[in-house]
Tab-separated table of C-alpha atoms and ligand atoms in Angstrom:
chain	number	residue	atom	x	y	z
A	38	GLN	CA	70.237	95.892	103.706
A	39	ALA	CA	68.570	95.122	100.385
A	40	TYR	CA	69.951	98.337	98.905
A	41	GLU	CA	73.476	97.601	100.081
A	42	GLU	CA	73.284	94.089	98.639
A	43	ARG	CA	72.456	95.567	95.251
A	44	SER	CA	75.154	98.187	95.410
A	45	PHE	CA	77.931	95.620	95.706
A	46	SER	CA	76.723	92.830	93.478
A	47	PRO	CA	79.684	91.503	91.446
A	48	ARG	CA	78.387	92.944	88.188
A	49	ASN	CA	77.917	96.423	89.614
A	50	LEU	CA	81.320	96.341	91.214
A	51	LYS	CA	82.976	95.297	87.996
A	52	ARG	CA	81.242	98.039	86.104
A	53	ALA	CA	82.181	100.629	88.705
A	54	ALA	CA	85.818	99.567	88.764
A	55	ASN	CA	86.029	99.603	84.992
A	56	LEU	CA	84.568	103.058	84.905
A	57	THR	CA	86.988	104.521	87.406
A	58	ARG	CA	90.251	103.283	85.951
A	59	LYS	CA	92.016	100.438	84.215
A	60	TYR	CA	94.710	98.979	86.395
A	61	GLU	CA	97.758	97.569	84.716
A	62	HIS	CA	99.081	94.130	85.482
A	63	ASN	CA	102.108	94.338	87.769
A	64	GLU	CA	103.594	91.006	88.804
A	65	GLU	CA	105.709	92.569	91.544
A	66	PHE	CA	102.678	94.211	93.159
A	67	ASN	CA	100.628	91.032	92.916
A	68	LYS	CA	103.303	89.030	94.748
A	69	LYS	CA	102.915	91.295	97.767
A	70	ILE	CA	99.127	91.333	97.997
A	71	SER	CA	97.071	88.645	99.731
A	72	LEU	CA	93.468	88.094	100.639
A	73	ILE	CA	92.601	85.904	103.595
A	74	GLN	CA	89.477	85.195	105.601
A	75	ALA	CA	90.504	84.918	109.220
A	76	ASP	CA	90.324	86.225	112.745
A	77	ILE	CA	92.983	88.939	112.510
A	78	THR	CA	94.055	88.368	116.120
A	79	LYS	CA	95.552	85.005	115.097
A	80	LEU	CA	98.012	86.375	112.538
A	81	ARG	CA	101.754	86.139	113.135
A	82	ILE	CA	102.886	89.195	111.251
A	83	ASP	CA	104.625	92.543	111.823
A	84	ALA	CA	101.423	94.571	112.219
A	85	ILE	CA	97.681	94.134	112.202
A	86	VAL	CA	95.482	97.169	111.592
A	87	ASN	CA	92.758	97.746	114.148
A	88	ALA	CA	89.523	99.554	113.263
A	89	ALA	CA	89.543	101.595	116.458
A	90	ASN	CA	87.624	104.647	117.682
A	91	GLU	CA	89.041	108.068	118.598
A	92	THR	CA	89.570	107.144	122.257
A	93	LEU	CA	91.795	104.142	121.364
A	94	LEU	CA	90.545	102.548	124.555
A	95	GLY	CA	88.760	99.589	123.000
A	96	GLY	CA	85.219	98.846	121.904
A	97	GLY	CA	83.321	96.106	120.075
A	98	GLY	CA	83.978	94.389	116.744
A	99	VAL	CA	87.565	93.809	115.699
A	100	ASP	CA	88.733	96.372	118.262
A	101	GLY	CA	87.176	94.339	121.078
A	102	ALA	CA	88.652	91.110	119.702
A	103	ILE	CA	92.143	92.664	119.473
A	104	HIS	CA	92.025	94.103	122.989
A	105	SER	CA	90.817	90.856	124.549
A	106	ALA	CA	93.459	88.792	122.757
A	107	ALA	CA	96.246	91.316	123.463
A	108	GLY	CA	95.483	91.583	127.185
A	109	PRO	CA	95.440	94.602	129.528
A	110	GLY	CA	98.932	95.779	128.526
A	111	LEU	CA	97.526	97.042	125.221
A	112	ARG	CA	94.919	99.235	126.901
A	113	LYS	CA	97.629	100.686	129.148
A	114	GLU	CA	99.817	101.537	126.188
A	115	CYS	CA	96.850	103.014	124.308
A	116	TRP	CA	95.965	105.184	127.282
A	117	ASP	CA	99.249	107.079	126.890
A	118	LEU	CA	98.566	107.837	123.203
A	119	ASN	CA	95.815	110.343	124.070
A	120	GLY	CA	93.428	109.133	121.396
A	121	CYS	CA	93.629	109.352	117.631
A	122	ASP	CA	91.844	111.567	115.109
A	123	THR	CA	89.570	110.046	112.492
A	124	GLY	CA	91.703	109.293	109.432
A	125	ASP	CA	94.926	109.065	111.454
A	126	ALA	CA	96.843	106.004	112.756
A	127	LYS	CA	99.056	105.227	115.751
A	128	ILE	CA	101.169	102.196	116.599
A	129	THR	CA	101.557	100.072	119.736
A	130	GLY	CA	103.151	96.763	120.581
A	131	GLY	CA	101.194	93.548	120.115
A	132	HIS	CA	101.415	92.467	123.783
A	133	ASP	CA	99.884	88.957	124.019
A	134	LEU	CA	99.026	88.829	120.307
A	135	PRO	CA	101.101	86.811	117.843
A	136	SER	CA	101.403	90.045	115.837
A	137	LYS	CA	104.401	92.188	116.813
A	138	HIS	CA	102.514	95.471	116.542
A	139	VAL	CA	99.031	96.891	116.267
A	140	ILE	CA	98.429	99.911	114.058
A	141	HIS	CA	95.281	101.555	115.373
A	142	THR	CA	93.435	103.606	112.829
A	143	VAL	CA	90.096	105.360	113.083
A	144	GLY	CA	87.834	105.151	110.069
A	145	PRO	CA	84.904	107.493	109.474
A	146	VAL	CA	81.364	106.929	110.692
A	147	GLY	CA	79.409	106.515	107.456
A	148	GLU	CA	80.534	107.042	103.884
A	149	LYS	CA	83.298	109.647	103.978
A	150	PRO	CA	85.819	108.550	101.323
A	151	GLY	CA	88.524	111.120	102.114
A	152	LEU	CA	88.736	109.970	105.708
A	153	LEU	CA	88.683	106.260	104.864
A	154	ARG	CA	91.433	106.778	102.287
A	155	SER	CA	93.430	108.677	104.873
A	156	ALA	CA	93.064	105.829	107.393
A	157	TYR	CA	94.660	103.417	104.888
A	158	VAL	CA	97.416	105.834	103.820
A	159	ARG	CA	98.325	106.757	107.388
A	160	SER	CA	98.453	103.055	108.363
A	161	MET	CA	100.834	102.347	105.473
A	162	ASN	CA	102.974	105.357	106.388
A	163	VAL	CA	103.152	104.279	110.034
A	164	MET	CA	104.237	100.832	108.845
A	165	CYS	CA	107.105	102.441	106.861
A	166	GLU	CA	108.154	104.792	109.632
A	167	ASN	CA	108.622	101.732	111.836
A	168	ASN	CA	110.459	99.706	109.184
A	169	LEU	CA	107.878	96.932	109.180
A	170	LYS	CA	107.640	94.405	106.379
A	171	SER	CA	104.155	92.985	106.647
A	172	ILE	CA	100.741	94.384	107.468
A	173	ALA	CA	97.214	92.956	107.640
A	174	PHE	CA	94.221	95.266	107.274
A	175	SER	CA	90.829	94.643	108.818
A	176	ASN	CA	87.914	96.079	106.821
A	177	ILE	CA	87.947	99.485	108.450
A	178	SER	CA	84.553	101.195	108.999
A	179	THR	CA	82.521	98.387	107.411
A	180	GLY	CA	81.029	97.103	110.689
A	181	VAL	CA	79.574	99.360	113.372
A	182	TYR	CA	80.620	102.496	111.447
A	183	GLY	CA	78.423	101.488	108.514
A	184	TYR	CA	80.524	102.235	105.425
A	185	PRO	CA	78.974	100.272	102.507
A	186	ARG	CA	81.210	97.236	102.057
A	187	GLY	CA	81.552	97.348	98.283
A	188	LYS	CA	82.533	101.001	98.234
A	189	ALA	CA	84.892	100.557	101.175
A	190	GLY	CA	86.562	97.627	99.384
A	191	GLN	CA	87.044	99.641	96.206
A	192	LEU	CA	88.509	102.504	98.130
A	193	ALA	CA	90.846	100.268	100.154
A	194	LEU	CA	92.201	98.529	97.047
A	195	ASP	CA	92.499	101.749	95.063
A	196	THR	CA	94.347	103.422	97.932
A	197	ILE	CA	96.829	100.582	98.380
A	198	ARG	CA	97.426	100.296	94.627
A	199	LYS	CA	98.187	104.035	94.451
A	200	TRP	CA	100.290	103.880	97.587
A	201	LEU	CA	102.463	101.173	96.007
A	202	GLU	CA	102.854	103.251	92.862
A	203	GLU	CA	103.816	106.333	94.837
A	204	ASN	CA	106.162	104.730	97.374
A	205	SER	CA	108.538	102.709	95.211
A	206	GLU	CA	111.451	103.502	97.532
A	207	TYR	CA	109.850	101.271	100.177
A	208	PHE	CA	108.970	98.467	97.799
A	209	ASP	CA	111.995	96.204	98.310
A	210	LYS	CA	111.594	96.269	102.051
A	211	LEU	CA	107.918	95.402	101.895
A	212	ASP	CA	107.066	91.734	102.168
A	213	ARG	CA	103.283	91.500	102.256
A	214	ILE	CA	100.044	93.460	102.459
A	215	ILE	CA	97.124	91.312	103.556
A	216	PHE	CA	93.447	92.172	103.286
A	217	CYS	CA	91.958	90.204	106.154
A	218	VAL	CA	88.241	89.723	105.663
A	219	PHE	CA	86.103	88.233	108.393
A	220	GLU	CA	82.523	87.780	107.244
A	221	ASP	CA	81.444	86.282	103.909
A	222	GLU	CA	80.055	89.558	102.502
A	223	ASN	CA	83.484	91.190	102.603
A	224	LYS	CA	85.079	88.022	101.236
A	225	ASP	CA	82.754	88.244	98.216
A	226	VAL	CA	83.571	91.934	97.760
A	227	TYR	CA	87.331	91.381	97.830
A	228	GLU	CA	87.246	88.249	95.674
A	229	THR	CA	85.414	90.271	93.051
A	230	LEU	CA	87.505	93.412	93.304
A	231	LEU	CA	91.027	92.133	93.835
A	232	PRO	CA	91.510	90.980	90.211
A	233	LEU	CA	90.336	94.384	89.004
A	234	TYR	CA	92.776	96.410	91.076
A	235	PHE	CA	95.578	93.832	90.890
A	236	PRO	CA	94.944	92.056	87.566
A	237	PRO	CA	96.501	88.581	87.353
A	238	SER	CA	97.833	89.168	83.835
B	1090	AR6	N1	89.150	89.688	112.778
B	1090	AR6	C1	89.038	90.337	111.595
B	1090	AR6	N2	87.990	91.136	111.295
B	1090	AR6	C2	87.017	91.277	112.209
B	1090	AR6	C3	87.061	90.626	113.475
B	1090	AR6	C4	88.200	89.805	113.740
B	1090	AR6	N3	88.350	89.156	114.898
B	1090	AR6	N4	85.951	90.974	114.163
B	1090	AR6	C5	85.212	91.787	113.372
B	1090	AR6	N5	85.864	91.973	112.192
B	1090	AR6	P1	84.079	96.940	113.231
B	1090	AR6	P2	84.254	99.775	112.382
B	1090	AR6	C6	85.465	92.780	111.014
B	1090	AR6	O1	82.664	97.115	113.639
B	1090	AR6	O2	83.090	99.593	111.474
B	1090	AR6	C7	84.368	99.308	117.548
B	1090	AR6	O3	83.516	99.286	118.624
B	1090	AR6	C8	83.996	93.094	110.910
B	1090	AR6	O4	83.298	91.978	110.410
B	1090	AR6	O5	84.962	96.169	114.136
B	1090	AR6	O6	85.454	100.500	111.883
B	1090	AR6	C9	85.411	100.399	117.652
B	1090	AR6	O7	85.814	100.633	118.976
B	1090	AR6	C10	84.015	94.258	109.922
B	1090	AR6	O8	84.105	93.769	108.592
B	1090	AR6	O9	84.810	98.390	112.993
B	1090	AR6	C11	84.717	101.574	117.065
B	1090	AR6	O10	83.900	102.234	118.028
B	1090	AR6	C12	85.329	94.956	110.244
B	1090	AR6	O11	86.049	94.070	111.108
B	1090	AR6	C13	83.851	100.970	115.996
B	1090	AR6	O12	83.630	99.632	116.384
B	1090	AR6	C14	85.174	96.292	110.924
B	1090	AR6	O13	84.057	96.283	111.782
B	1090	AR6	C15	84.569	100.952	114.659
B	1090	AR6	O14	83.698	100.507	113.670
């Protein structure tokens, strides 16, 4: 715990982000990015992203919260999907949730950046394939799966920034990308990092 605390202190994060790359100010990108602290199951949006496991049949954490709020219809629909590989994403309806859809992605167990990046990219691609306008991400892999929060936050923001740069054809259709943090540690991480990856000016 003590080590993880140190590894994502604001100063270290800032230094790390500055070392990796300077991100240019882009007003259009900034308009589409939000940070909120909330229970993701309460959001009225096109899709929420679930941090699922490979069975897609539910579990603890945000997965458990989504399945209990969505009701048994979600588990039934998930059953027919035959699971999901780590780093991939699959979509279902929202059932009893206010969200229209759930994009279930499976993040890695532990610090495996390629697979976490893939989980974010695949979720964005699934959003596009289904012509959705708005998406809210939970902090994939940062709970039970143990990805260090600071590093996971950097990777999430870097991946979404690059995705926006590489998918300009979808940009006009896109309304909003929300990073939905739940506990205060992730809120601190995102409050520190967001202005580095999406500079205000
Ligand atoms: N709304 C938003 N975020 C939440 C909520 C909520 N209601 N509840 C928890 N979080 P985790 P993982 C945050 O453990 O690490 C499950 O059993 C939580 O604080 O849910 O990817 C699956 O079935 C943390 O920041 O997912 C898998 O077996 C983040 O969601 C395994 O856990 C992710 O934590 C996946 O582990």
